């Protein structure tokens, strides 16, 4: 039984590849005529996408701004940050830092707790969190005090340089700073 009905009673809808393509592009806000506008549109686009991957690199523009600019008319860089960090409608988390709707946070806390407590997740992340606990505490305090800060806001005099694709300073590891909540 499936949902109270037998599998023989389920109707199958068949669509062609063009319809499937239009549906997927439309759902993501990329099909002609399905664009949002302004700050409200930015929120709608972020909810429709389900998560917005963040990238600190700024070659032409940050990837999150390019992603939203392609979906939202009158988008300007910083709108997603206002929604996430000022209006608190979204939260960021993950080894590949992404922004998700705040109403999903209770569900993600289960995953966060499992990763923090060692039940799952990347053991390298837990090791970095353990080895750099003082730096994490300092960064959290600075973030709480000042809000958004740059990697350049952190001194390196007393810290050990680490070679990683994420950078050589512990301040470059966003998953440690915003990943697992403090115990």
mmCIF file of C-alpha atoms in Angstrom:
data_model
loop_
_atom_site.group_PDB
_atom_site.id
_atom_site.type_symbol
_atom_site.label_atom_id
_atom_site.label_comp_id
_atom_site.label_asym_id
_atom_site.label_seq_id
_atom_site.Cartn_x
_atom_site.Cartn_y
_atom_site.Cartn_z
ATOM 1 C CA UNK A 1 0.000 0.000 0.000
ATOM 2 C CA UNK A 2 1.218 3.482 -0.865
ATOM 3 C CA UNK A 3 -0.637 6.399 0.720
ATOM 4 C CA UNK A 4 -3.701 4.232 1.263
ATOM 5 C CA UNK A 5 -3.808 3.102 -2.374
ATOM 6 C CA UNK A 6 -2.239 0.209 -4.164
ATOM 7 C CA UNK A 7 0.547 0.939 -6.624
ATOM 8 C CA UNK A 8 -1.686 -0.103 -9.547
ATOM 9 C CA UNK A 9 -4.014 2.850 -8.850
ATOM 10 C CA UNK A 10 -1.287 5.516 -9.123
ATOM 11 C CA UNK A 11 -1.476 7.562 -12.302
ATOM 12 C CA UNK A 12 1.817 8.308 -14.021
ATOM 13 C CA UNK A 13 2.230 11.648 -15.713
ATOM 14 C CA UNK A 14 4.591 11.623 -18.656
ATOM 15 C CA UNK A 15 6.072 14.882 -19.925
ATOM 16 C CA UNK A 16 8.486 15.582 -22.723
ATOM 17 C CA UNK A 17 12.022 16.867 -22.193
ATOM 18 C CA UNK A 18 11.137 20.465 -23.150
ATOM 19 C CA UNK A 19 8.367 20.596 -20.546
ATOM 20 C CA UNK A 20 10.692 19.108 -17.920
ATOM 21 C CA UNK A 21 13.388 21.650 -18.788
ATOM 22 C CA UNK A 22 10.936 24.566 -18.572
ATOM 23 C CA UNK A 23 9.604 23.279 -15.234
ATOM 24 C CA UNK A 24 13.073 22.989 -13.695
ATOM 25 C CA UNK A 25 14.246 26.351 -15.032
ATOM 26 C CA UNK A 26 10.966 27.957 -13.947
ATOM 27 C CA UNK A 27 11.209 26.496 -10.445
ATOM 28 C CA UNK A 28 14.681 28.007 -10.138
ATOM 29 C CA UNK A 29 13.512 31.363 -11.493
ATOM 30 C CA UNK A 30 15.488 31.115 -14.713
ATOM 31 C CA UNK A 31 12.671 30.713 -17.251
ATOM 32 C CA UNK A 32 11.617 33.831 -19.159
ATOM 33 C CA UNK A 33 8.926 35.767 -17.338
ATOM 34 C CA UNK A 34 9.530 34.083 -13.970
ATOM 35 C CA UNK A 35 11.791 36.726 -12.458
ATOM 36 C CA UNK A 36 11.381 38.337 -9.067
ATOM 37 C CA UNK A 37 12.019 41.976 -8.146
ATOM 38 C CA UNK A 38 13.886 43.832 -5.370
ATOM 39 C CA UNK A 39 14.395 42.704 -1.784
ATOM 40 C CA UNK A 40 11.082 40.814 -1.657
ATOM 41 C CA UNK A 41 12.027 39.076 -4.887
ATOM 42 C CA UNK A 42 15.432 38.214 -3.477
ATOM 43 C CA UNK A 43 13.740 36.444 -0.574
ATOM 44 C CA UNK A 44 11.373 34.623 -2.955
ATOM 45 C CA UNK A 45 14.280 33.544 -5.163
ATOM 46 C CA UNK A 46 16.309 32.306 -2.194
ATOM 47 C CA UNK A 47 13.341 30.275 -0.949
ATOM 48 C CA UNK A 48 12.681 28.841 -4.413
ATOM 49 C CA UNK A 49 16.346 27.843 -4.802
ATOM 50 C CA UNK A 50 16.223 26.245 -1.305
ATOM 51 C CA UNK A 51 19.859 27.120 -0.601
ATOM 52 C CA UNK A 52 22.283 29.737 -1.837
ATOM 53 C CA UNK A 53 25.912 28.659 -1.908
ATOM 54 C CA UNK A 54 28.275 31.381 -0.702
ATOM 55 C CA UNK A 55 31.679 32.040 -2.192
ATOM 56 C CA UNK A 56 34.053 34.681 -0.807
ATOM 57 C CA UNK A 57 35.964 35.036 -4.087
ATOM 58 C CA UNK A 58 35.256 38.271 -5.886
ATOM 59 C CA UNK A 59 36.709 38.041 -9.368
ATOM 60 C CA UNK A 60 33.888 39.662 -11.332
ATOM 61 C CA UNK A 61 31.318 39.387 -8.553
ATOM 62 C CA UNK A 62 30.660 36.895 -5.775
ATOM 63 C CA UNK A 63 28.838 33.823 -7.059
ATOM 64 C CA UNK A 64 25.855 34.364 -4.723
ATOM 65 C CA UNK A 65 25.369 37.834 -6.200
ATOM 66 C CA UNK A 66 25.616 36.503 -9.772
ATOM 67 C CA UNK A 67 23.136 33.742 -8.921
ATOM 68 C CA UNK A 68 20.600 36.205 -7.524
ATOM 69 C CA UNK A 69 21.190 38.845 -10.201
ATOM 70 C CA UNK A 70 20.217 36.266 -12.844
ATOM 71 C CA UNK A 71 16.875 35.694 -11.082
ATOM 72 C CA UNK A 72 15.918 39.008 -9.484
ATOM 73 C CA UNK A 73 15.218 42.270 -11.282
ATOM 74 C CA UNK A 74 16.647 45.280 -9.429
ATOM 75 C CA UNK A 75 18.920 43.020 -7.356
ATOM 76 C CA UNK A 76 21.937 44.682 -5.822
ATOM 77 C CA UNK A 77 24.796 43.031 -3.920
ATOM 78 C CA UNK A 78 24.079 42.860 -0.221
ATOM 79 C CA UNK A 79 20.351 42.159 -0.451
ATOM 80 C CA UNK A 80 20.841 38.520 0.493
ATOM 81 C CA UNK A 81 23.001 39.612 3.439
ATOM 82 C CA UNK A 82 20.268 41.947 4.658
ATOM 83 C CA UNK A 83 17.747 39.095 4.520
ATOM 84 C CA UNK A 84 20.098 36.663 6.267
ATOM 85 C CA UNK A 85 21.939 38.778 8.818
ATOM 86 C CA UNK A 86 19.694 41.781 9.508
ATOM 87 C CA UNK A 87 16.201 40.373 9.027
ATOM 88 C CA UNK A 88 17.317 36.860 10.137
ATOM 89 C CA UNK A 89 15.151 35.108 7.520
ATOM 90 C CA UNK A 90 18.012 32.804 6.482
ATOM 91 C CA UNK A 91 20.981 31.137 8.186
ATOM 92 C CA UNK A 92 24.348 30.008 6.866
ATOM 93 C CA UNK A 93 25.994 26.704 7.604
ATOM 94 C CA UNK A 94 28.002 23.879 6.096
ATOM 95 C CA UNK A 95 31.465 22.886 4.949
ATOM 96 C CA UNK A 96 30.566 24.447 1.605
ATOM 97 C CA UNK A 97 28.824 27.369 3.304
ATOM 98 C CA UNK A 98 25.252 27.823 2.103
ATOM 99 C CA UNK A 99 22.341 30.035 3.137
ATOM 100 C CA UNK A 100 19.046 28.284 3.875
ATOM 101 C CA UNK A 101 15.617 29.500 5.055
ATOM 102 C CA UNK A 102 15.454 30.067 8.832
ATOM 103 C CA UNK A 103 12.354 27.887 9.163
ATOM 104 C CA UNK A 104 14.583 24.910 8.217
ATOM 105 C CA UNK A 105 17.016 25.570 11.083
ATOM 106 C CA UNK A 106 15.341 23.174 13.565
ATOM 107 C CA UNK A 107 15.807 20.337 11.066
ATOM 108 C CA UNK A 108 19.430 21.268 10.318
ATOM 109 C CA UNK A 109 20.266 21.519 14.035
ATOM 110 C CA UNK A 110 20.001 17.720 14.192
ATOM 111 C CA UNK A 111 22.663 17.404 11.485
ATOM 112 C CA UNK A 112 24.778 20.140 13.105
ATOM 113 C CA UNK A 113 24.633 18.389 16.474
ATOM 114 C CA UNK A 114 25.625 15.036 14.935
ATOM 115 C CA UNK A 115 28.605 16.633 13.212
ATOM 116 C CA UNK A 116 29.626 18.592 16.307
ATOM 117 C CA UNK A 117 29.386 15.586 18.605
ATOM 118 C CA UNK A 118 31.258 13.299 16.235
ATOM 119 C CA UNK A 119 28.360 11.068 15.206
ATOM 120 C CA UNK A 120 28.856 11.938 11.539
ATOM 121 C CA UNK A 121 30.502 14.473 9.312
ATOM 122 C CA UNK A 122 34.071 15.173 8.405
ATOM 123 C CA UNK A 123 36.561 14.261 11.147
ATOM 124 C CA UNK A 124 38.931 16.936 9.782
ATOM 125 C CA UNK A 125 36.361 19.612 10.650
ATOM 126 C CA UNK A 126 36.068 18.291 14.217
ATOM 127 C CA UNK A 127 39.867 18.158 14.496
ATOM 128 C CA UNK A 128 40.168 21.769 13.244
ATOM 129 C CA UNK A 129 37.490 22.852 15.722
ATOM 130 C CA UNK A 130 39.345 21.133 18.559
ATOM 131 C CA UNK A 131 42.816 22.367 17.544
ATOM 132 C CA UNK A 132 41.663 25.951 17.005
ATOM 133 C CA UNK A 133 39.088 26.291 19.797
ATOM 134 C CA UNK A 134 40.648 29.534 21.114
ATOM 135 C CA UNK A 135 40.604 31.147 17.653
ATOM 136 C CA UNK A 136 36.980 30.072 17.165
ATOM 137 C CA UNK A 137 35.954 31.573 20.502
ATOM 138 C CA UNK A 138 37.767 34.815 19.619
ATOM 139 C CA UNK A 139 36.142 34.976 16.185
ATOM 140 C CA UNK A 140 32.673 34.336 17.593
ATOM 141 C CA UNK A 141 33.158 37.119 20.149
ATOM 142 C CA UNK A 142 34.346 39.543 17.446
ATOM 143 C CA UNK A 143 31.469 38.565 15.144
ATOM 144 C CA UNK A 144 28.995 39.054 17.973
ATOM 145 C CA UNK A 145 30.496 42.447 18.797
ATOM 146 C CA UNK A 146 31.055 43.846 15.275
ATOM 147 C CA UNK A 147 28.921 41.785 12.895
ATOM 148 C CA UNK A 148 30.460 41.144 9.487
ATOM 149 C CA UNK A 149 34.261 41.126 9.526
ATOM 150 C CA UNK A 150 37.002 40.296 7.055
ATOM 151 C CA UNK A 151 39.830 37.786 7.285
ATOM 152 C CA UNK A 152 42.161 40.789 7.425
ATOM 153 C CA UNK A 153 40.590 41.792 10.760
ATOM 154 C CA UNK A 154 42.383 38.926 12.496
ATOM 155 C CA UNK A 155 46.035 39.038 13.503
ATOM 156 C CA UNK A 156 48.403 36.153 12.757
ATOM 157 C CA UNK A 157 51.166 36.898 15.278
ATOM 158 C CA UNK A 158 50.250 34.123 17.705
ATOM 159 C CA UNK A 159 48.582 31.730 15.274
ATOM 160 C CA UNK A 160 50.113 28.877 13.322
ATOM 161 C CA UNK A 161 49.731 29.068 9.568
ATOM 162 C CA UNK A 162 47.936 26.075 8.101
ATOM 163 C CA UNK A 163 48.076 25.038 4.471
ATOM 164 C CA UNK A 164 44.569 24.283 3.226
ATOM 165 C CA UNK A 165 42.515 24.931 0.128
ATOM 166 C CA UNK A 166 40.415 27.185 2.380
ATOM 167 C CA UNK A 167 43.419 29.394 3.111
ATOM 168 C CA UNK A 168 46.281 29.493 5.575
ATOM 169 C CA UNK A 169 44.613 31.397 8.395
ATOM 170 C CA UNK A 170 42.064 29.819 10.715
ATOM 171 C CA UNK A 171 39.887 32.913 10.176
ATOM 172 C CA UNK A 172 39.347 31.710 6.601
ATOM 173 C CA UNK A 173 37.445 28.602 7.685
ATOM 174 C CA UNK A 174 33.782 29.676 7.684
ATOM 175 C CA UNK A 175 32.550 26.192 8.539
ATOM 176 C CA UNK A 176 34.294 26.406 11.894
ATOM 177 C CA UNK A 177 33.007 29.864 12.697
ATOM 178 C CA UNK A 178 29.392 29.455 11.666
ATOM 179 C CA UNK A 179 29.087 25.664 11.496
ATOM 180 C CA UNK A 180 28.532 23.980 14.816
ATOM 181 C CA UNK A 181 26.980 26.054 17.571
ATOM 182 C CA UNK A 182 29.090 26.583 20.689
ATOM 183 C CA UNK A 183 28.570 24.009 23.428
#
